[in-house]
Amino acid sequence: MKLIITQENFKKALTTVSRVINSKTGLSILNNLLLYTDSNRLIINSTNMDVAISENINAKIEKEGKIVVPAKLLTEFISNLPKVNINLELINDKLKIEAGSYKSTINTINPKDFPEIPEIKKAEKITINTQDFKDIVNQTTNVTSGDVSRPILTGVYMYTNGDTLSFVATDGYRLAEKQITNNNNIKAIIPASTLSIVSQSIPEELEDINILINEDQVSFILNNIEITSRLISGNFIDYQGLIPSKTENNFTLSKDEFLRTIKISELFARETAGVITIKIDEKKSHITIQSIASEFGENTSELTAKVKGSAEISLNARYLIEALNCISSEEIEFNFSGKLAPILLKGVEDISYKHIIMPTKS
């Protein structure tokens, strides 16, 4: 192998493919990258056996070849080089790197030891606008569970119903549903970690994301980047019954004003598991937000709102803050029926996103 490549392109690609590298893996080969040439391109591959990333970049290829090199060392070394052309050459199983006045040698590993990168076959293809995809990831992955004993809750459920494509996630205490228009026939649970990696890897100029999906795998095509992941097996929970169709109480107000008040209230609730109480009064057209008293004191705030009903409910302030940050509308609608009934949050201007929070028993 012998080639010339720009430091900027090489650095960017190494950073992207290294996102799946996990130093705690039991297989040392997974701490490495596979590099090989194809015509006038250098292809860089990485995998953790669940997710694989492949990126190809332009290079001046003088001699074809394939090598495996330590991911952390190569990435950090190239990242610290100046923005100049880099010469790579494989000599006697050692990778010689020259960039201006910098010269280094890195020992390589036999490419035959590197796991085969999966190729997705017989797949359904869908296309999603890049901004829509980023919104989906931001609005759903934060409510997935980290409990590996319940794997389906660590992913985002994607399925079609008519011309609607829904993305649903829950950790058992809250639930998020985002819907977009798409008439493909899709049903899969995608790991939340995979969606986060894809979102972080999207090139700035990319307008649409192509997704290939079959019964076992999903592959995201981001121009010259391809991210392939295993799907989570199993059936997602029957969540529709958790979304209230009708509620007895609700209020509507500015999202920013409500969010600011909740953040202040949360400061005083940290010693009591972050629990706050919201009281609504239809006659006075206002809501009262109170932090449970702690050793630091307590906080009570009042806001004017469009109110229906008179009731109170307690919930986790952090859950509410995270939910409000996911809503793009300027005004939000807060719906609930009783102290132990699920809370339904949604934007007034955008009804494509719904967020459910289970109240506390305080």
Coordinates of C-alpha atoms in Angstrom, one line a residue:
M1 CA 0.0 0.0 0.0
K2 CA 1.2 3.4 -0.9
L3 CA -0.9 6.6 -1.2
I4 CA -1.2 10.3 -0.5
I5 CA -4.1 11.9 1.3
T6 CA -5.0 15.3 2.9
Q7 CA -4.7 15.6 6.6
E8 CA -8.2 17.2 6.9
N9 CA -10.0 14.4 5.0
F10 CA -8.1 11.7 6.8
K11 CA -8.7 13.3 10.3
K12 CA -12.4 13.7 9.6
A13 CA -12.9 10.2 8.5
L14 CA -10.9 8.7 11.4
T15 CA -13.0 10.6 13.9
T16 CA -16.2 9.4 12.3
V17 CA -15.3 5.7 12.1
S18 CA -13.8 5.7 15.6
R19 CA -17.2 6.4 17.2
V20 CA -17.9 2.7 17.6
I21 CA -14.5 1.8 19.1
N22 CA -14.9 0.6 22.7
S23 CA -11.6 0.1 24.6
K24 CA -13.5 -2.1 27.1
T25 CA -14.2 -4.8 24.5
G26 CA -13.0 -8.3 25.1
L27 CA -11.7 -8.6 21.5
S28 CA -8.5 -6.6 21.1
I29 CA -8.9 -6.7 17.3
L30 CA -11.9 -4.4 17.6
N31 CA -9.6 -1.6 18.9
N32 CA -8.3 -1.4 15.4
L33 CA -9.3 0.0 12.0
L34 CA -9.2 -1.7 8.7
L35 CA -7.8 0.5 5.9
Y36 CA -7.8 -0.6 2.2
T37 CA -7.7 1.0 -1.2
D38 CA -10.2 0.8 -4.0
S39 CA -9.4 2.7 -7.3
N40 CA -8.8 6.3 -6.2
R41 CA -10.3 6.0 -2.7
L42 CA -9.2 4.9 0.7
I43 CA -11.8 3.0 2.7
I44 CA -11.7 3.0 6.5
N45 CA -13.8 0.4 8.5
S46 CA -14.5 -0.1 12.2
T47 CA -16.9 -2.3 14.1
N48 CA -17.8 -3.3 17.6
M49 CA -19.7 -6.4 16.3
D50 CA -23.1 -4.6 16.8
V51 CA -22.4 -1.5 14.7
A52 CA -20.0 -1.0 11.8
I53 CA -18.9 2.2 10.1
S54 CA -17.3 2.5 6.7
E55 CA -16.2 5.7 5.1
N56 CA -14.4 6.2 1.8
I57 CA -12.3 9.3 1.0
N58 CA -10.4 10.5 -2.1
A59 CA -6.7 9.7 -2.2
K60 CA -3.9 9.4 -4.7
I61 CA -3.3 5.7 -4.8
E62 CA 0.2 4.7 -6.0
K63 CA 0.0 1.1 -4.8
E64 CA -3.1 -0.9 -3.7
G65 CA -3.1 -2.6 -0.3
K66 CA -5.0 -3.5 2.9
I67 CA -3.9 -3.1 6.6
V68 CA -5.2 -3.1 10.1
V69 CA -3.9 -0.4 12.5
P70 CA -4.6 0.7 16.1
A71 CA -7.5 3.1 16.0
K72 CA -6.7 5.4 19.0
L73 CA -3.0 5.8 18.1
L74 CA -3.7 6.5 14.4
T75 CA -6.6 8.9 15.0
E76 CA -4.8 10.9 17.7
F77 CA -1.6 11.1 15.7
I78 CA -3.3 12.3 12.4
S79 CA -5.5 14.7 14.4
N80 CA -2.4 16.5 15.7
L81 CA -0.6 16.9 12.4
P82 CA -0.7 20.1 10.4
K83 CA -3.0 20.5 7.5
V84 CA -0.7 19.1 4.8
N85 CA -0.6 16.1 2.5
I86 CA 0.1 12.8 4.3
N87 CA 2.1 10.0 2.7
L88 CA 1.2 6.5 3.8
E89 CA 3.3 3.5 2.8
L90 CA 3.3 -0.1 4.0
I91 CA 6.8 -1.6 4.2
N92 CA 7.4 -5.0 5.9
D93 CA 4.1 -4.9 7.8
K94 CA 4.9 -1.4 9.2
L95 CA 2.9 1.7 8.2
K96 CA 5.3 4.6 7.4
I97 CA 3.6 8.0 7.8
E98 CA 5.2 11.2 6.6
A99 CA 3.6 14.7 6.8
G100 CA 6.0 17.6 6.4
S101 CA 8.7 17.2 9.0
Y102 CA 6.8 14.5 10.9
K103 CA 7.7 10.9 10.4
S104 CA 6.3 7.9 12.2
T105 CA 6.0 4.1 12.0
I106 CA 3.0 2.1 13.2
N107 CA 3.0 -1.7 13.5
T108 CA 0.1 -3.3 11.6
I109 CA -2.0 -6.4 12.1
N110 CA -2.9 -9.1 9.6
P111 CA -6.1 -7.9 7.8
K112 CA -7.4 -11.5 7.8
D113 CA -8.0 -11.2 11.6
F114 CA -10.4 -8.2 11.2
P115 CA -14.1 -9.1 11.4
E116 CA -16.0 -9.1 8.1
I117 CA -18.1 -6.0 7.7
P118 CA -21.8 -7.0 7.2
E119 CA -23.5 -6.4 3.9
I120 CA -27.2 -5.8 4.1
K121 CA -29.3 -7.8 1.6
K122 CA -32.9 -7.9 0.4
A123 CA -33.6 -4.6 2.1
E124 CA -36.4 -2.1 2.0
K125 CA -35.2 1.4 1.2
I126 CA -36.6 4.6 2.7
T127 CA -35.5 8.2 2.5
I128 CA -35.8 10.7 5.3
N129 CA -35.0 14.4 5.3
T130 CA -31.8 15.1 7.3
Q131 CA -33.4 17.7 9.6
D132 CA -36.4 15.4 10.2
F133 CA -34.0 12.6 11.2
K134 CA -32.1 14.8 13.6
D135 CA -35.4 15.8 15.2
I136 CA -36.4 12.2 15.5
V137 CA -33.2 11.3 17.3
N138 CA -33.3 14.3 19.6
Q139 CA -36.9 13.7 20.5
T140 CA -36.8 9.9 21.1
T141 CA -33.4 8.6 22.2
N142 CA -33.4 10.5 25.4
V143 CA -36.3 8.5 26.8
T144 CA -34.9 5.1 26.0
S145 CA -33.8 2.8 28.8
G146 CA -30.3 1.8 29.7
D147 CA -31.4 -1.5 31.2
V148 CA -29.9 -4.2 29.0
S149 CA -32.1 -6.8 30.7
R150 CA -35.0 -5.3 28.7
P151 CA -33.4 -4.8 25.3
I152 CA -36.5 -3.6 23.4
L153 CA -36.6 -0.5 25.7
T154 CA -33.0 0.4 24.7
G155 CA -34.1 1.1 21.2
V156 CA -36.5 3.2 19.1
Y157 CA -39.5 1.4 17.5
M158 CA -40.0 2.4 13.9
Y159 CA -43.1 1.3 12.1
T160 CA -45.5 2.4 9.4
N161 CA -49.3 2.7 9.5
G162 CA -50.8 3.9 6.2
D163 CA -48.8 6.9 5.1
T164 CA -47.4 7.6 8.6
L165 CA -44.0 6.5 9.9
S166 CA -43.8 6.6 13.7
F167 CA -40.8 6.5 16.0
V168 CA -41.5 5.5 19.6
A169 CA -39.3 5.1 22.6
T170 CA -39.9 4.5 26.3
D171 CA -38.1 3.7 29.5
G172 CA -41.1 2.7 31.5
Y173 CA -41.6 6.1 33.1
R174 CA -42.0 8.3 30.0
L175 CA -42.7 7.8 26.4
A176 CA -42.1 9.8 23.2
E177 CA -43.7 9.4 19.8
K178 CA -42.7 11.3 16.7
Q179 CA -44.5 10.9 13.4
I180 CA -43.6 11.9 9.8
T181 CA -45.2 11.2 6.4
N182 CA -43.8 8.0 4.7
N183 CA -45.6 5.1 3.1
N184 CA -42.9 2.4 3.2
N185 CA -43.8 -0.9 4.9
I186 CA -41.4 -0.8 7.9
K187 CA -41.3 -2.4 11.4
A188 CA -38.1 -2.5 13.4
I189 CA -36.5 -1.6 16.7
I190 CA -33.2 0.3 16.2
P191 CA -30.7 0.7 19.0
A192 CA -30.7 4.2 20.4
S193 CA -26.9 4.2 20.5
T194 CA -26.9 3.5 16.7
L195 CA -29.2 6.4 16.0
S196 CA -27.0 8.7 18.1
I197 CA -23.9 7.6 16.2
V198 CA -25.7 8.3 12.9
S199 CA -26.8 11.7 14.0
Q200 CA -23.3 12.7 15.0
S201 CA -21.9 11.5 11.7
I202 CA -24.2 13.3 9.3
P203 CA -22.2 15.6 6.9
E204 CA -23.3 19.2 7.1
E205 CA -24.3 19.4 3.4
L206 CA -26.4 16.2 3.4
E207 CA -30.1 16.9 2.6
D208 CA -31.5 13.4 2.8
I209 CA -30.6 10.1 4.5
N210 CA -31.1 6.8 2.7
I211 CA -31.9 3.9 5.0
L212 CA -31.8 0.2 4.0
I213 CA -33.5 -2.2 6.4
N214 CA -34.4 -5.8 6.5
E215 CA -35.4 -8.2 9.3
D216 CA -32.0 -8.3 11.0
Q217 CA -30.1 -5.2 10.1
V218 CA -30.3 -1.5 9.2
S219 CA -27.9 0.6 7.2
F220 CA -27.7 4.4 7.0
I221 CA -26.1 5.9 3.9
L222 CA -24.7 9.3 4.5
N223 CA -23.0 10.1 1.1
N224 CA -19.6 8.4 1.5
I225 CA -20.3 7.1 5.0
E226 CA -22.3 3.9 5.7
I227 CA -23.3 2.8 9.2
T228 CA -24.7 -0.7 9.6
S229 CA -26.3 -2.0 12.8
R230 CA -28.0 -5.0 14.1
L231 CA -31.7 -4.5 15.0
I232 CA -33.1 -5.4 18.4
S233 CA -35.2 -8.6 18.2
G234 CA -38.6 -8.9 19.9
N235 CA -41.9 -7.2 19.9
F236 CA -42.3 -3.6 21.2
I237 CA -44.8 -2.9 23.9
D238 CA -48.4 -2.1 23.0
Y239 CA -48.0 1.6 23.8
Q240 CA -51.1 3.1 22.2
G241 CA -53.2 2.6 25.3
L242 CA -50.7 4.7 27.3
I243 CA -51.4 7.8 25.3
P244 CA -54.5 9.5 26.7
S245 CA -57.2 10.1 24.1
K246 CA -59.1 12.5 26.4
T247 CA -58.1 14.3 29.6
E248 CA -60.1 16.2 32.2
N249 CA -57.5 18.9 32.8
N250 CA -55.2 20.9 30.7
F251 CA -53.4 24.2 30.3
T252 CA -51.7 26.1 27.5
L253 CA -48.9 28.6 27.9
S254 CA -45.5 29.8 26.5
K255 CA -43.0 26.9 26.4
D256 CA -40.0 29.2 27.2
E257 CA -41.8 30.8 30.2
F258 CA -42.9 27.4 31.5
L259 CA -39.4 25.8 31.0
R260 CA -37.7 28.7 32.8
T261 CA -40.0 28.3 35.8
I262 CA -39.6 24.5 35.9
K263 CA -35.8 24.9 35.9
I264 CA -36.0 27.3 38.8
S265 CA -38.3 25.0 40.7
E266 CA -36.1 22.0 40.1
L267 CA -33.2 23.8 41.9
F268 CA -35.2 23.5 45.2
A269 CA -36.3 19.9 44.5
R270 CA -32.9 18.2 44.2
E271 CA -32.9 16.9 47.7
T272 CA -36.4 15.3 47.2
A273 CA -35.7 13.3 44.0
G274 CA -36.5 16.3 41.9
V275 CA -40.3 16.1 42.5
I276 CA -42.3 19.2 41.9
T277 CA -46.1 19.8 42.2
I278 CA -48.2 21.6 39.6
K279 CA -51.6 23.0 40.6
I280 CA -54.1 24.5 38.2
D281 CA -57.0 26.8 38.9
E282 CA -59.5 27.4 36.1
K283 CA -61.3 30.2 37.8
K284 CA -58.1 32.2 38.4
S285 CA -56.6 31.2 35.0
H286 CA -53.2 30.4 36.5
I287 CA -51.0 27.5 37.5
T288 CA -48.9 27.2 40.6
I289 CA -45.5 25.3 40.5
Q290 CA -44.1 24.3 43.9
S291 CA -41.0 22.6 44.9
I292 CA -41.2 20.1 47.7
A293 CA -39.6 21.6 50.8
S294 CA -36.0 20.5 51.5
E295 CA -33.2 21.5 53.8
F296 CA -32.5 24.4 51.4
G297 CA -36.1 25.8 51.5
E298 CA -38.9 25.8 49.0
N299 CA -40.0 27.6 45.9
T300 CA -43.5 28.6 44.6
S301 CA -44.1 30.3 41.2
E302 CA -47.3 31.3 39.5
L303 CA -48.0 31.6 35.8
T304 CA -50.9 32.9 33.8
A305 CA -52.3 30.3 31.4
K306 CA -55.3 29.1 29.5
V307 CA -56.6 26.6 32.0
K308 CA -59.3 23.9 32.0
G309 CA -60.1 22.2 35.3
S310 CA -58.8 22.6 38.8
A311 CA -56.4 19.9 40.0
E312 CA -52.8 19.1 41.0
I313 CA -50.2 16.6 40.0
S314 CA -46.6 15.8 41.1
L315 CA -43.8 14.7 38.7
N316 CA -40.1 14.6 38.1
A317 CA -38.8 18.0 37.1
R318 CA -35.9 16.6 35.1
Y319 CA -38.3 14.5 33.0
L320 CA -40.4 17.6 32.3
I321 CA -37.5 19.8 31.4
E322 CA -36.2 17.1 28.9
A323 CA -39.7 16.8 27.4
L324 CA -40.1 20.6 27.0
N325 CA -36.6 20.8 25.3
C326 CA -37.9 18.3 22.7
I327 CA -40.9 20.4 21.7
S328 CA -40.4 22.9 18.9
S329 CA -43.6 24.9 19.3
E330 CA -43.7 28.2 21.0
E331 CA -46.7 27.2 23.0
I332 CA -47.2 23.8 24.8
E333 CA -50.3 22.0 25.9
F334 CA -50.1 20.1 29.2
N335 CA -52.9 17.4 29.6
F336 CA -53.8 15.1 32.6
S337 CA -56.8 13.5 34.3
G338 CA -55.7 12.7 37.8
K339 CA -52.8 12.4 40.2
L340 CA -51.7 9.0 38.9
A341 CA -52.8 9.3 35.3
P342 CA -50.2 9.8 32.5
I343 CA -49.3 13.4 31.5
L344 CA -49.6 14.2 27.8
L345 CA -47.3 17.0 26.5
K346 CA -47.5 18.3 23.0
G347 CA -46.9 21.5 21.0
V348 CA -49.7 23.7 20.0
E349 CA -48.3 24.4 16.5
D350 CA -46.8 21.0 15.9
I351 CA -48.8 17.9 16.8
S352 CA -46.4 15.4 15.2
Y353 CA -44.7 14.9 18.5
K354 CA -46.2 13.6 21.8
H355 CA -44.5 13.1 25.1
I356 CA -45.9 11.1 28.0
I357 CA -44.7 11.3 31.6
M358 CA -45.9 9.1 34.5
P359 CA -46.5 11.2 37.6
T360 CA -45.0 10.4 41.0
K361 CA -47.0 9.3 44.0
S362 CA -45.9 12.3 46.1

